[in-house]
Amino acid sequence: MGTGWRGVQVADLRSVIEVLIRRPAFWRADPPLPTVLVTGPQALAAVEMLAEPFHDCVPYAYVKDGEHESVVELVKSLAGEQGQLGKPVGGSLLPPPRFPLAQFVLWAREQRGLPPQGAASWPPEPHSHTGYQEFKKRLKEWRRRASSDDRGVRTRADFLTRAATTWVPVGTLAVWWAGGAADLVGVIPWLLGLVVALAGTAAQGVLSIRGSLFTRWFSGAPALKRKRFERLPQYALRLANAPAPEIEELLVHALMQDLHEAYKKWIIPWPSWGRGLHSLLVLQITDPDGINARFLWLTEEITKKSGLLAPMVVLAAVPEVTSRPQDRPEDLGNLEDAVRRWRETARLGVPDLRLTIEATALPPSPPPYQPPPRRARAMGYWAAMALLLVVPLASVYWIQRDRAEHCGGLPWVERIEDECVGIVNATRATPGDLFDGEVERLIKKIDANNVYATDSGRYVSMVLFGEFSIKKTAEDDTRLAAAVSELAAVEEYQRTVSSTPRLRVLIANAGDNFDHGRRTAQLITEMAEQNPHVMGVVGLPRSVRGISEAIQELHLAKIPMVSSTATADGLGYIKNTARPDDPGDPSPYFFHVGPTNFRQATLGARFARRTLLPAVDEPSAVIVEDRSTGDEYTYNLADDFEKALTAEEVKVAGRIPYTVEQGGISSAAEKACKLQPDVLIYAGRASEFRAFLTAIEGQACGQVKVIAGDDVIKVVTDHGEAIANMKQVEVYYMALASRALWRPDLATAFVSKLLKGAHAKASDDNLILTYDAADVVYRAAEAAYRAASAAGGEEDERLPSQGDILYRLARTSGEHAWAGSSGVMDFNATERHTPTDKAIAIMKVERSQWGYAQPKVRCGRLDTNEPPSKEALCVGLPNT
């Protein structure tokens, strides 16, 4: 077939070489690459012509015959520290291939010619300890020297970048994992991810720079295999003593393996993914027994033995005699067809890598050929690397932001400003940094009780709805004391439940002043849809806007609610948006365990007229009321007092408003005194009560009597002596529940503990009524669970529905009523669901066996066997 050029354009042939060098798409496997043996009189010229355009755009080497005296020197010229294949390729956008294996073998072999001064024999025996120590020192020095120059700095930066693109994503996973672990909130996931990323990057970077990541390959090398547990300096000493043929085979094999690693698709990010062009080696072989021929023969033998295919196109100009007899050379002009047929053969199995081409003639002046740049793959690689760094860091940021928004990844909790709002222990114990002081301590106890409940396998859940992240309290702000009392009551009740099912308590924080009541209720609704153990919500202790909004949401979800100390008359009413002036209808899912404002205002008005002012012909009263925005309790209580006082023929001389936000309590006291009332009605909050009394004491009011609403109970507990010792002011207040109302022989088990000194500093109203709210819900759940258990079925089938709970709550009336710690639990049969004839008292602030709380009158029954009171103040006292 040797008719010469046959008019084929040289540029077309050089494009064939480009096709061989070009790698397929990264998702496809790299095909075997041929060793193109060019024979004939124009072999060398043809090889140089074919390779010339690629000199500066691929890892390239040209080795002339006779240029090196040994295979070791030849490999050094290709893969040594200054080797041709390891030179940077301009415009490739990638680092050149590294040759740590070949360079280690070359270094070990070079030590043969570098005996230390005064050495008797060199190299030392392979098992010589002195030789081992010498090689250990030299290896350390070689590594230090190799990393100190500019090329070493670039190498270190390259390997560290490769490591970072692996370990930064792993660090991101660590952040994600830490985010799911209990109690890991705040900066801990960030720190863990940072430690993982830095430690992994440092470890992989050091192993890569030192070569330890690659030298383990020597343990599987077919020639001069590294022994198990053999240290690297010891192995280098053995290589220095090895026979030349074995070293040559190991060295060529190491070169091929280095190239294989440079183009292998690693699992971890590696520049091999971005290399779009294979290496090109040009060989001149004139002597069939020369060094170049032996090198070529070794590459073929290693491929036969190990199956390792070097990712390198070899163009070799060979004499005629090196052509195998069975090979029929193709004409140079048929190079493209020859390559195509060779590839077809290669797909069928392990190919013969040799592709023999005959060059008999060349055109006098080949046209210029410039291979087009191939940078898309490299750019794609760097884009992927950037994403592997940027996306994980961005993911960590968004993960942590999401965790922060959900207070450490809690599923039904959201961070709103600086508060964690929602159910803080729905899936695990409450994270330790959400709350402070007594609140944190009591919630930890509740969580410990929860473990006992859930471990039993038979339990129901109750949600305690409260404000547990109170931002700032004034001296007499009783909100924190109330929250602590509610937690203490529920924890006490939960701990003493000994029947089946056990009780799990879920803590729902609605934020400071219940500002996020609606959102908290929505989160409770979402949780209850997925958790069949949730029986109802208790707490809801204050008549403020946030509680009203929460009731509306829970009403829509048909979740039973039992309020403890919220007393506003309209609380629990669901308004019709089409009729904004209408108060609406009471929610069938909402229950009170405490008396309403109208009940206490009626009793207070009767007490004022019939007990305090019976001899006054035309008594007058002034009502001081808090008009703070969103507070439904104070304005409603003032309205009820005005109606009740008018009914008792007590003239209301004025209603003096003030607001918590703007202060003004002293001014309100001054205005009230100027009206010279016979009795002052305080319809405000506890935080201003003592300041109000102090202002009254200092004004020209003379002797004056004050009746306050139920909110002031904790202020009296804390400052009873100072209030009792006032000279001009006689103070009374309404008590919804108090241990002072009970006789020891009639007290419930819980009240008996209180009478013996338990929870001495608690707010009795919040403590006792919250205990009863939990009791009434649990009793309903227990009865429904017991009924389902009697019918048999699996555990999940025994769980009551929220409809079962509602039914049994509504039946807590008449013969089904029972004595609670705050009095009889007897919800009336109306839709209002307020307790019938519920105990309520008027207390005087004076010295008594209970401190400074002396009961003056008590209406309502404490026990089901107690007959209705015949006290004139109590007869006909309204329930609503």
PDB file of C-alpha atoms in Angstrom, residues 44-267:
ATOM      1  CA  LEU A  44      10.835  10.713  11.342  1.00  0.00           C
ATOM      2  CA  ALA A  45       9.745  13.644   9.184  1.00  0.00           C
ATOM      3  CA  ALA A  46       6.173  12.381   9.198  1.00  0.00           C
ATOM      4  CA  VAL A  47       6.163  11.982  13.012  1.00  0.00           C
ATOM      5  CA  GLU A  48       7.589  15.458  13.547  1.00  0.00           C
ATOM      6  CA  MET A  49       5.105  16.921  11.115  1.00  0.00           C
ATOM      7  CA  LEU A  50       2.146  15.180  12.788  1.00  0.00           C
ATOM      8  CA  ALA A  51       3.233  16.163  16.342  1.00  0.00           C
ATOM      9  CA  GLU A  52       4.405  19.713  15.698  1.00  0.00           C
ATOM     10  CA  PRO A  53       1.039  21.549  16.213  1.00  0.00           C
ATOM     11  CA  PHE A  54       0.611  20.023  19.680  1.00  0.00           C
ATOM     12  CA  HIS A  55       3.960  20.961  21.149  1.00  0.00           C
ATOM     13  CA  ASP A  56       2.565  23.779  23.297  1.00  0.00           C
ATOM     14  CA  CYS A  57      -1.027  22.681  23.932  1.00  0.00           C
ATOM     15  CA  VAL A  58      -0.702  19.226  25.558  1.00  0.00           C
ATOM     16  CA  PRO A  59       1.747  17.539  27.978  1.00  0.00           C
ATOM     17  CA  TYR A  60       4.408  16.821  25.330  1.00  0.00           C
ATOM     18  CA  ALA A  61       7.786  15.123  25.114  1.00  0.00           C
ATOM     19  CA  TYR A  62      10.155  14.393  22.225  1.00  0.00           C
ATOM     20  CA  VAL A  63      12.920  11.838  22.809  1.00  0.00           C
ATOM     21  CA  LYS A  64      15.539  11.235  20.120  1.00  0.00           C
ATOM     22  CA  ASP A  65      17.338   7.952  19.857  1.00  0.00           C
ATOM     23  CA  GLY A  66      20.701   7.858  21.584  1.00  0.00           C
ATOM     24  CA  GLU A  67      19.836  10.887  23.693  1.00  0.00           C
ATOM     25  CA  HIS A  68      19.858   8.864  26.938  1.00  0.00           C
ATOM     26  CA  GLU A  69      22.131   6.094  28.131  1.00  0.00           C
ATOM     27  CA  SER A  70      19.535   4.250  30.216  1.00  0.00           C
ATOM     28  CA  VAL A  71      15.818   3.835  30.679  1.00  0.00           C
ATOM     29  CA  VAL A  72      16.208   5.549  34.044  1.00  0.00           C
ATOM     30  CA  GLU A  73      17.602   8.686  32.382  1.00  0.00           C
ATOM     31  CA  LEU A  74      14.877   8.570  29.737  1.00  0.00           C
ATOM     32  CA  VAL A  75      12.122   8.388  32.354  1.00  0.00           C
ATOM     33  CA  LYS A  76      13.825  11.174  34.271  1.00  0.00           C
ATOM     34  CA  SER A  77      13.646  13.357  31.167  1.00  0.00           C
ATOM     35  CA  LEU A  78       9.936  12.628  30.925  1.00  0.00           C
ATOM     36  CA  ALA A  79       8.789  12.566  34.550  1.00  0.00           C
ATOM     37  CA  GLY A  80      11.618  13.927  36.686  1.00  0.00           C
ATOM     38  CA  GLU A  81      11.362  17.133  38.624  1.00  0.00           C
ATOM     39  CA  GLN A  82      12.165  19.004  35.381  1.00  0.00           C
ATOM     40  CA  GLY A  83      10.599  16.402  33.104  1.00  0.00           C
ATOM     41  CA  GLN A  84       9.016  17.328  29.810  1.00  0.00           C
ATOM     42  CA  LEU A  85       5.615  15.810  30.570  1.00  0.00           C
ATOM     43  CA  GLY A  86       5.388  17.718  33.866  1.00  0.00           C
ATOM     44  CA  LYS A  87       5.901  21.180  32.399  1.00  0.00           C
ATOM     45  CA  PRO A  88       2.968  23.617  32.609  1.00  0.00           C
ATOM     46  CA  VAL A  89       0.897  23.880  29.442  1.00  0.00           C
ATOM     47  CA  GLY A  90       0.047  27.466  28.634  1.00  0.00           C
ATOM     48  CA  GLY A  91      -3.659  28.171  28.337  1.00  0.00           C
ATOM     49  CA  SER A  92      -4.707  24.744  29.592  1.00  0.00           C
ATOM     50  CA  LEU A  93      -6.142  26.291  32.791  1.00  0.00           C
ATOM     51  CA  LEU A  94      -5.010  23.174  34.678  1.00  0.00           C
ATOM     52  CA  PRO A  95      -1.901  22.103  36.565  1.00  0.00           C
ATOM     53  CA  PRO A  96       0.404  19.729  34.667  1.00  0.00           C
ATOM     54  CA  PRO A  97       0.471  16.014  35.546  1.00  0.00           C
ATOM     55  CA  ARG A  98       2.366  15.146  38.723  1.00  0.00           C
ATOM     56  CA  PHE A  99       4.745  12.152  38.892  1.00  0.00           C
ATOM     57  CA  PRO A 100       5.202  11.334  42.589  1.00  0.00           C
ATOM     58  CA  LEU A 101       5.709   7.593  42.015  1.00  0.00           C
ATOM     59  CA  ALA A 102       8.263   7.905  39.231  1.00  0.00           C
ATOM     60  CA  GLN A 103      10.098  10.696  41.039  1.00  0.00           C
ATOM     61  CA  PHE A 104      10.334   8.624  44.218  1.00  0.00           C
ATOM     62  CA  VAL A 105      11.874   5.693  42.307  1.00  0.00           C
ATOM     63  CA  LEU A 106      14.241   8.081  40.515  1.00  0.00           C
ATOM     64  CA  TRP A 107      15.275   9.646  43.818  1.00  0.00           C
ATOM     65  CA  ALA A 108      15.849   6.240  45.423  1.00  0.00           C
ATOM     66  CA  ARG A 109      17.953   5.115  42.459  1.00  0.00           C
ATOM     67  CA  GLU A 110      19.974   8.333  42.410  1.00  0.00           C
ATOM     68  CA  GLN A 111      21.145   7.632  45.945  1.00  0.00           C
ATOM     69  CA  ARG A 112      23.379   4.864  44.561  1.00  0.00           C
ATOM     70  CA  GLY A 113      25.707   7.495  43.184  1.00  0.00           C
ATOM     71  CA  LEU A 114      25.673   9.742  46.251  1.00  0.00           C
ATOM     72  CA  PRO A 115      27.638   7.998  48.994  1.00  0.00           C
ATOM     73  CA  PRO A 116      28.091   9.947  52.250  1.00  0.00           C
ATOM     74  CA  GLN A 117      31.575  11.135  53.045  1.00  0.00           C
ATOM     75  CA  GLY A 118      33.714   8.354  54.525  1.00  0.00           C
ATOM     76  CA  ALA A 119      31.353   5.537  53.494  1.00  0.00           C
ATOM     77  CA  ALA A 120      33.217   2.204  53.174  1.00  0.00           C
ATOM     78  CA  SER A 121      30.622   0.676  50.849  1.00  0.00           C
ATOM     79  CA  TRP A 122      27.600   2.134  49.144  1.00  0.00           C
ATOM     80  CA  PRO A 123      24.713   1.620  48.871  1.00  0.00           C
ATOM     81  CA  PRO A 124      24.268  -0.066  52.251  1.00  0.00           C
ATOM     82  CA  GLU A 125      22.594  -3.426  52.614  1.00  0.00           C
ATOM     83  CA  PRO A 126      18.757  -3.312  52.438  1.00  0.00           C
ATOM     84  CA  HIS A 127      18.443  -4.376  56.085  1.00  0.00           C
ATOM     85  CA  SER A 128      21.111  -2.030  57.399  1.00  0.00           C
ATOM     86  CA  HIS A 129      19.878   0.161  60.246  1.00  0.00           C
ATOM     87  CA  THR A 130      22.563   2.742  59.499  1.00  0.00           C
ATOM     88  CA  GLY A 131      21.463   2.820  55.881  1.00  0.00           C
ATOM     89  CA  TYR A 132      17.826   3.145  56.964  1.00  0.00           C
ATOM     90  CA  GLN A 133      18.645   6.158  59.125  1.00  0.00           C
ATOM     91  CA  GLU A 134      20.628   7.760  56.311  1.00  0.00           C
ATOM     92  CA  PHE A 135      17.815   7.253  53.806  1.00  0.00           C
ATOM     93  CA  LYS A 136      15.264   8.520  56.302  1.00  0.00           C
ATOM     94  CA  LYS A 137      17.246  11.733  56.703  1.00  0.00           C
ATOM     95  CA  ARG A 138      17.723  12.088  52.941  1.00  0.00           C
ATOM     96  CA  LEU A 139      14.037  11.455  52.228  1.00  0.00           C
ATOM     97  CA  LYS A 140      13.063  14.166  54.689  1.00  0.00           C
ATOM     98  CA  GLU A 141      15.537  16.589  53.127  1.00  0.00           C
ATOM     99  CA  TRP A 142      14.382  15.745  49.608  1.00  0.00           C
ATOM    100  CA  ARG A 143      10.775  16.438  50.507  1.00  0.00           C
ATOM    101  CA  ARG A 144      11.694  19.711  52.194  1.00  0.00           C
ATOM    102  CA  ARG A 145      13.753  20.856  49.216  1.00  0.00           C
ATOM    103  CA  ALA A 146      11.076  19.815  46.713  1.00  0.00           C
ATOM    104  CA  SER A 147       8.424  21.906  48.466  1.00  0.00           C
ATOM    105  CA  SER A 148      10.504  25.008  49.097  1.00  0.00           C
ATOM    106  CA  ASP A 149      10.982  26.322  45.556  1.00  0.00           C
ATOM    107  CA  ASP A 150       8.379  28.141  43.459  1.00  0.00           C
ATOM    108  CA  ARG A 151       7.257  24.965  41.778  1.00  0.00           C
ATOM    109  CA  GLY A 152       6.831  23.326  45.173  1.00  0.00           C
ATOM    110  CA  VAL A 153       4.700  26.232  46.371  1.00  0.00           C
ATOM    111  CA  ARG A 154       2.447  25.867  43.343  1.00  0.00           C
ATOM    112  CA  THR A 155       2.246  22.128  43.948  1.00  0.00           C
ATOM    113  CA  ARG A 156       1.247  22.627  47.559  1.00  0.00           C
ATOM    114  CA  ALA A 157      -1.399  25.163  46.586  1.00  0.00           C
ATOM    115  CA  ASP A 158      -2.712  22.784  43.924  1.00  0.00           C
ATOM    116  CA  PHE A 159      -3.011  19.819  46.288  1.00  0.00           C
ATOM    117  CA  LEU A 160      -4.573  21.910  49.053  1.00  0.00           C
ATOM    118  CA  THR A 161      -7.148  23.254  46.607  1.00  0.00           C
ATOM    119  CA  ARG A 162      -8.006  19.723  45.530  1.00  0.00           C
ATOM    120  CA  ALA A 163      -8.398  18.722  49.160  1.00  0.00           C
ATOM    121  CA  ALA A 164     -10.536  21.755  49.990  1.00  0.00           C
ATOM    122  CA  THR A 165     -13.006  20.973  47.242  1.00  0.00           C
ATOM    123  CA  THR A 166     -13.482  17.565  48.868  1.00  0.00           C
ATOM    124  CA  TRP A 167     -13.561  18.499  52.534  1.00  0.00           C
ATOM    125  CA  VAL A 168     -15.490  21.737  52.438  1.00  0.00           C
ATOM    126  CA  PRO A 169     -18.577  19.813  51.208  1.00  0.00           C
ATOM    127  CA  VAL A 170     -17.894  17.138  53.842  1.00  0.00           C
ATOM    128  CA  GLY A 171     -17.687  19.883  56.451  1.00  0.00           C
ATOM    129  CA  THR A 172     -21.067  21.076  55.209  1.00  0.00           C
ATOM    130  CA  LEU A 173     -22.480  17.611  55.843  1.00  0.00           C
ATOM    131  CA  ALA A 174     -20.994  17.780  59.328  1.00  0.00           C
ATOM    132  CA  VAL A 175     -22.829  21.055  59.910  1.00  0.00           C
ATOM    133  CA  TRP A 176     -26.028  19.428  58.716  1.00  0.00           C
ATOM    134  CA  TRP A 177     -25.456  16.365  60.913  1.00  0.00           C
ATOM    135  CA  ALA A 178     -24.661  18.467  63.953  1.00  0.00           C
ATOM    136  CA  GLY A 179     -27.780  20.454  63.259  1.00  0.00           C
ATOM    137  CA  GLY A 180     -29.826  17.315  63.774  1.00  0.00           C
ATOM    138  CA  ALA A 181     -28.174  16.303  67.017  1.00  0.00           C
ATOM    139  CA  ALA A 182     -29.797  17.155  70.316  1.00  0.00           C
ATOM    140  CA  ASP A 183     -28.789  20.389  72.013  1.00  0.00           C
ATOM    141  CA  LEU A 184     -26.362  21.417  69.261  1.00  0.00           C
ATOM    142  CA  VAL A 185     -27.418  24.964  68.529  1.00  0.00           C
ATOM    143  CA  GLY A 186     -25.741  28.271  67.908  1.00  0.00           C
ATOM    144  CA  VAL A 187     -22.154  28.109  66.668  1.00  0.00           C
ATOM    145  CA  ILE A 188     -21.441  24.452  67.507  1.00  0.00           C
ATOM    146  CA  PRO A 189     -22.463  23.082  64.053  1.00  0.00           C
ATOM    147  CA  TRP A 190     -20.334  25.800  62.427  1.00  0.00           C
ATOM    148  CA  LEU A 191     -17.337  24.877  64.571  1.00  0.00           C
ATOM    149  CA  LEU A 192     -17.738  21.169  63.900  1.00  0.00           C
ATOM    150  CA  GLY A 193     -18.022  21.756  60.150  1.00  0.00           C
ATOM    151  CA  LEU A 194     -14.997  24.061  60.224  1.00  0.00           C
ATOM    152  CA  VAL A 195     -12.936  21.484  62.131  1.00  0.00           C
ATOM    153  CA  VAL A 196     -13.910  18.713  59.707  1.00  0.00           C
ATOM    154  CA  ALA A 197     -13.178  20.885  56.659  1.00  0.00           C
ATOM    155  CA  LEU A 198      -9.824  22.133  57.964  1.00  0.00           C
ATOM    156  CA  ALA A 199      -8.698  18.765  59.329  1.00  0.00           C
ATOM    157  CA  GLY A 200      -9.681  16.913  56.149  1.00  0.00           C
ATOM    158  CA  THR A 201      -8.088  19.511  53.883  1.00  0.00           C
ATOM    159  CA  ALA A 202      -4.887  19.510  55.928  1.00  0.00           C
ATOM    160  CA  ALA A 203      -4.686  15.727  56.113  1.00  0.00           C
ATOM    161  CA  GLN A 204      -5.340  15.119  52.411  1.00  0.00           C
ATOM    162  CA  GLY A 205      -3.109  18.041  51.435  1.00  0.00           C
ATOM    163  CA  VAL A 206      -0.187  16.760  53.504  1.00  0.00           C
ATOM    164  CA  LEU A 207      -0.629  13.208  52.224  1.00  0.00           C
ATOM    165  CA  SER A 208      -0.714  14.498  48.645  1.00  0.00           C
ATOM    166  CA  ILE A 209       2.279  16.838  49.032  1.00  0.00           C
ATOM    167  CA  ARG A 210       4.364  14.157  50.765  1.00  0.00           C
ATOM    168  CA  GLY A 211       3.230  11.594  48.212  1.00  0.00           C
ATOM    169  CA  SER A 212       1.851   9.241  50.874  1.00  0.00           C
ATOM    170  CA  LEU A 213      -1.529   9.278  49.126  1.00  0.00           C
ATOM    171  CA  PHE A 214       0.114   7.667  46.081  1.00  0.00           C
ATOM    172  CA  THR A 215       3.062   5.597  47.370  1.00  0.00           C
ATOM    173  CA  ARG A 216       0.720   2.929  48.717  1.00  0.00           C
ATOM    174  CA  TRP A 217       0.564   1.831  45.072  1.00  0.00           C
ATOM    175  CA  PHE A 218       4.002   0.270  45.506  1.00  0.00           C
ATOM    176  CA  SER A 219       2.412  -2.382  47.737  1.00  0.00           C
ATOM    177  CA  GLY A 220       0.704  -3.828  44.660  1.00  0.00           C
ATOM    178  CA  ALA A 221       3.403  -3.229  42.043  1.00  0.00           C
ATOM    179  CA  PRO A 222       4.306  -6.439  40.123  1.00  0.00           C
ATOM    180  CA  ALA A 223       8.026  -5.660  40.266  1.00  0.00           C
ATOM    181  CA  LEU A 224       9.828  -4.830  43.534  1.00  0.00           C
ATOM    182  CA  LYS A 225       6.634  -4.866  45.549  1.00  0.00           C
ATOM    183  CA  ARG A 226       6.703  -2.916  48.796  1.00  0.00           C
ATOM    184  CA  LYS A 227       6.352  -5.277  51.733  1.00  0.00           C
ATOM    185  CA  ARG A 228       3.637  -5.029  54.329  1.00  0.00           C
ATOM    186  CA  PHE A 229       4.545  -2.566  57.100  1.00  0.00           C
ATOM    187  CA  GLU A 230       7.769  -1.687  55.248  1.00  0.00           C
ATOM    188  CA  ARG A 231       8.639   1.927  55.912  1.00  0.00           C
ATOM    189  CA  LEU A 232       9.272   4.196  52.967  1.00  0.00           C
ATOM    190  CA  PRO A 233      12.967   4.882  53.698  1.00  0.00           C
ATOM    191  CA  GLN A 234      13.526   1.116  54.040  1.00  0.00           C
ATOM    192  CA  TYR A 235      11.780   0.538  50.729  1.00  0.00           C
ATOM    193  CA  ALA A 236      13.890   3.271  49.074  1.00  0.00           C
ATOM    194  CA  LEU A 237      17.026   1.551  50.404  1.00  0.00           C
ATOM    195  CA  ARG A 238      15.872  -1.691  48.807  1.00  0.00           C
ATOM    196  CA  LEU A 239      15.245   0.093  45.491  1.00  0.00           C
ATOM    197  CA  ALA A 240      18.751   1.524  45.590  1.00  0.00           C
ATOM    198  CA  ASN A 241      20.115  -2.042  45.754  1.00  0.00           C
ATOM    199  CA  ALA A 242      17.754  -3.590  43.196  1.00  0.00           C
ATOM    200  CA  PRO A 243      18.975  -4.929  39.800  1.00  0.00           C
ATOM    201  CA  ALA A 244      18.692  -2.523  36.882  1.00  0.00           C
ATOM    202  CA  PRO A 245      16.122  -4.539  34.857  1.00  0.00           C
ATOM    203  CA  GLU A 246      13.721  -4.646  37.802  1.00  0.00           C
ATOM    204  CA  ILE A 247      14.177  -0.944  38.486  1.00  0.00           C
ATOM    205  CA  GLU A 248      13.527  -0.137  34.830  1.00  0.00           C
ATOM    206  CA  GLU A 249      10.304  -2.121  34.819  1.00  0.00           C
ATOM    207  CA  LEU A 250       9.156  -0.524  38.123  1.00  0.00           C
ATOM    208  CA  LEU A 251      10.090   2.941  36.898  1.00  0.00           C
ATOM    209  CA  VAL A 252       8.215   2.668  33.603  1.00  0.00           C
ATOM    210  CA  HIS A 253       5.270   1.146  35.424  1.00  0.00           C
ATOM    211  CA  ALA A 254       5.335   4.046  37.944  1.00  0.00           C
ATOM    212  CA  LEU A 255       5.407   6.542  35.056  1.00  0.00           C
ATOM    213  CA  MET A 256       2.367   4.903  33.480  1.00  0.00           C
ATOM    214  CA  GLN A 257       0.571   4.798  36.831  1.00  0.00           C
ATOM    215  CA  ASP A 258       1.269   8.474  37.440  1.00  0.00           C
ATOM    216  CA  LEU A 259      -0.226   9.309  34.071  1.00  0.00           C
ATOM    217  CA  HIS A 260      -3.167   7.040  34.842  1.00  0.00           C
ATOM    218  CA  GLU A 261      -3.763   8.916  38.129  1.00  0.00           C
ATOM    219  CA  ALA A 262      -3.505  12.255  36.297  1.00  0.00           C
ATOM    220  CA  TYR A 263      -6.354  11.232  33.974  1.00  0.00           C
ATOM    221  CA  LYS A 264      -8.368   8.902  36.220  1.00  0.00           C
ATOM    222  CA  LYS A 265     -11.844  10.002  37.223  1.00  0.00           C
ATOM    223  CA  TRP A 266     -11.375  10.127  40.964  1.00  0.00           C
ATOM    224  CA  ILE A 267     -14.346  10.000  43.298  1.00  0.00           C
TER     225      ILE A 267
END
